[in-house]
GROMACS .gro file of C-alpha atoms in nm:
model
   53
    1THR     CA    1  -1.273   1.329  -2.516
    2ALA     CA    2  -1.451   1.051  -2.393
    3LEU     CA    3  -1.745   1.175  -2.465
    4ASP     CA    4  -1.764   1.350  -2.788
    5HIS     CA    5  -1.626   1.070  -2.911
    6PRO     CA    6  -1.868   0.906  -3.140
    7HIS     CA    7  -1.837   0.566  -2.997
    8ARG     CA    8  -1.823   0.726  -2.659
    9LEU     CA    9  -2.103   0.437  -2.578
   10THR     CA   10  -1.820   0.157  -2.630
   11ILE     CA   11  -1.550   0.423  -2.415
   12LEU     CA   12  -1.748   0.475  -2.162
   13SER     CA   13  -1.887   0.128  -2.129
   14PHE     CA   14  -1.469  -0.014  -2.130
   15TYR     CA   15  -1.386   0.199  -1.944
   16VAL     CA   16  -1.636   0.114  -1.634
   17LEU     CA   17  -1.511  -0.312  -1.731
   18GLY     CA   18  -1.225  -0.190  -1.614
   19VAL     CA   19  -1.276   0.033  -1.331
   20VAL     CA   20  -1.450  -0.409  -1.190
   21LEU     CA   21  -1.158  -0.583  -1.300
   22PHE     CA   22  -0.952  -0.402  -1.147
   23PHE     CA   23  -1.192  -0.358  -0.792
   24LEU     CA   24  -1.250  -0.739  -0.797
   25LEU     CA   25  -0.862  -0.859  -0.887
   26ILE     CA   26  -0.697  -0.547  -0.587
   27PHE     CA   27  -0.942  -0.733  -0.342
   28PRO     CA   28  -0.766  -1.015  -0.310
   29MET     CA   29  -0.418  -0.899  -0.242
   30THR     CA   30  -0.555  -0.698  -0.055
   31ASP     CA   31  -0.704  -1.027   0.281
   32PRO     CA   32  -0.411  -1.008   0.457
   33LEU     CA   33  -0.508  -1.450   0.484
   34PHE     CA   34  -0.347  -1.480   0.245
   35TYR     CA   35  -0.004  -1.265   0.313
   36SER     CA   36  -0.036  -1.548   0.607
   37LEU     CA   37   0.174  -1.371   0.883
   38PRO     CA   38   0.396  -1.158   0.879
   39THR     CA   39   0.233  -0.926   0.682
   40PRO     CA   40   0.364  -0.767   0.480
   41VAL     CA   41   0.358  -0.428   0.615
   42CYS     CA   42   0.519  -0.557   0.915
   43THR     CA   43   0.812  -0.688   0.777
   44LEU     CA   44   0.904  -0.320   0.649
   45THR     CA   45   0.857  -0.156   0.939
   46SER     CA   46   1.138  -0.198   1.240
   47ILE     CA   47   0.918  -0.046   1.521
   48PRO     CA   48   0.645  -0.347   1.509
   49GLY     CA   49   0.263  -0.096   1.594
   50SER     CA   50  -0.067  -0.193   1.680
   51ILE     CA   51  -0.113  -0.328   1.284
   52CYS     CA   52   0.159  -0.628   1.304
   53SER     CA   53   0.021  -0.783   1.698
   0.00000   0.00000   0.00000
Protein backbone atom coordinates (compact mmCIF):
# COMPACT_ATOMS: atom_id res chain seq x y z
CA THR A 1 0.00 0.00 0.00
CA ALA A 2 0.93 3.66 -0.20
CA LEU A 3 1.48 3.88 3.55
CA ASP A 4 4.16 1.18 3.42
CA HIS A 5 6.01 2.81 0.52
CA PRO A 6 9.45 4.29 1.31
CA HIS A 7 8.36 7.64 -0.18
CA ARG A 8 5.01 7.74 1.60
CA LEU A 9 5.34 11.41 2.58
CA THR A 10 5.74 12.41 -1.08
CA ILE A 11 2.89 10.16 -2.20
CA LEU A 12 0.50 11.39 0.47
CA SER A 13 1.39 15.04 -0.08
CA PHE A 14 0.70 14.77 -3.81
CA TYR A 15 -2.54 12.94 -3.04
CA VAL A 16 -3.68 15.77 -0.76
CA LEU A 17 -2.55 18.33 -3.34
CA GLY A 18 -4.63 16.54 -5.99
CA VAL A 19 -7.73 16.53 -3.81
CA VAL A 20 -7.33 20.23 -2.97
CA LEU A 21 -6.78 21.19 -6.61
CA PHE A 22 -9.77 19.10 -7.66
CA PHE A 23 -12.09 20.96 -5.31
CA LEU A 24 -10.61 24.35 -6.18
CA LEU A 25 -11.04 23.75 -9.90
CA ILE A 26 -14.48 22.09 -9.72
CA PHE A 27 -15.95 24.81 -7.46
CA PRO A 28 -16.41 27.44 -10.24
CA MET A 29 -18.37 24.87 -12.27
CA THR A 30 -21.01 24.75 -9.53
CA ASP A 31 -21.66 28.49 -9.61
CA PRO A 32 -25.10 29.19 -11.15
CA LEU A 33 -23.99 32.64 -12.35
CA PHE A 34 -21.38 30.93 -14.52
CA TYR A 35 -24.10 29.41 -16.70
CA SER A 36 -26.64 32.27 -16.69
CA LEU A 37 -30.24 31.25 -17.25
CA PRO A 38 -31.43 28.59 -17.85
CA THR A 39 -29.07 26.34 -15.96
CA PRO A 40 -28.08 23.03 -17.58
CA VAL A 41 -30.26 21.10 -15.11
CA CYS A 42 -33.30 23.07 -16.24
CA THR A 43 -32.66 22.29 -19.89
CA LEU A 44 -32.68 18.54 -19.15
CA THR A 45 -36.04 18.45 -17.37
CA SER A 46 -39.30 18.40 -19.28
CA ILE A 47 -41.30 19.70 -16.29
CA PRO A 48 -39.82 22.80 -14.65
CA GLY A 49 -39.42 22.35 -10.91
CA SER A 50 -38.53 24.58 -8.02
CA ILE A 51 -34.83 24.45 -8.92
CA CYS A 52 -35.53 26.15 -12.26
CA SER A 53 -37.61 29.04 -10.93
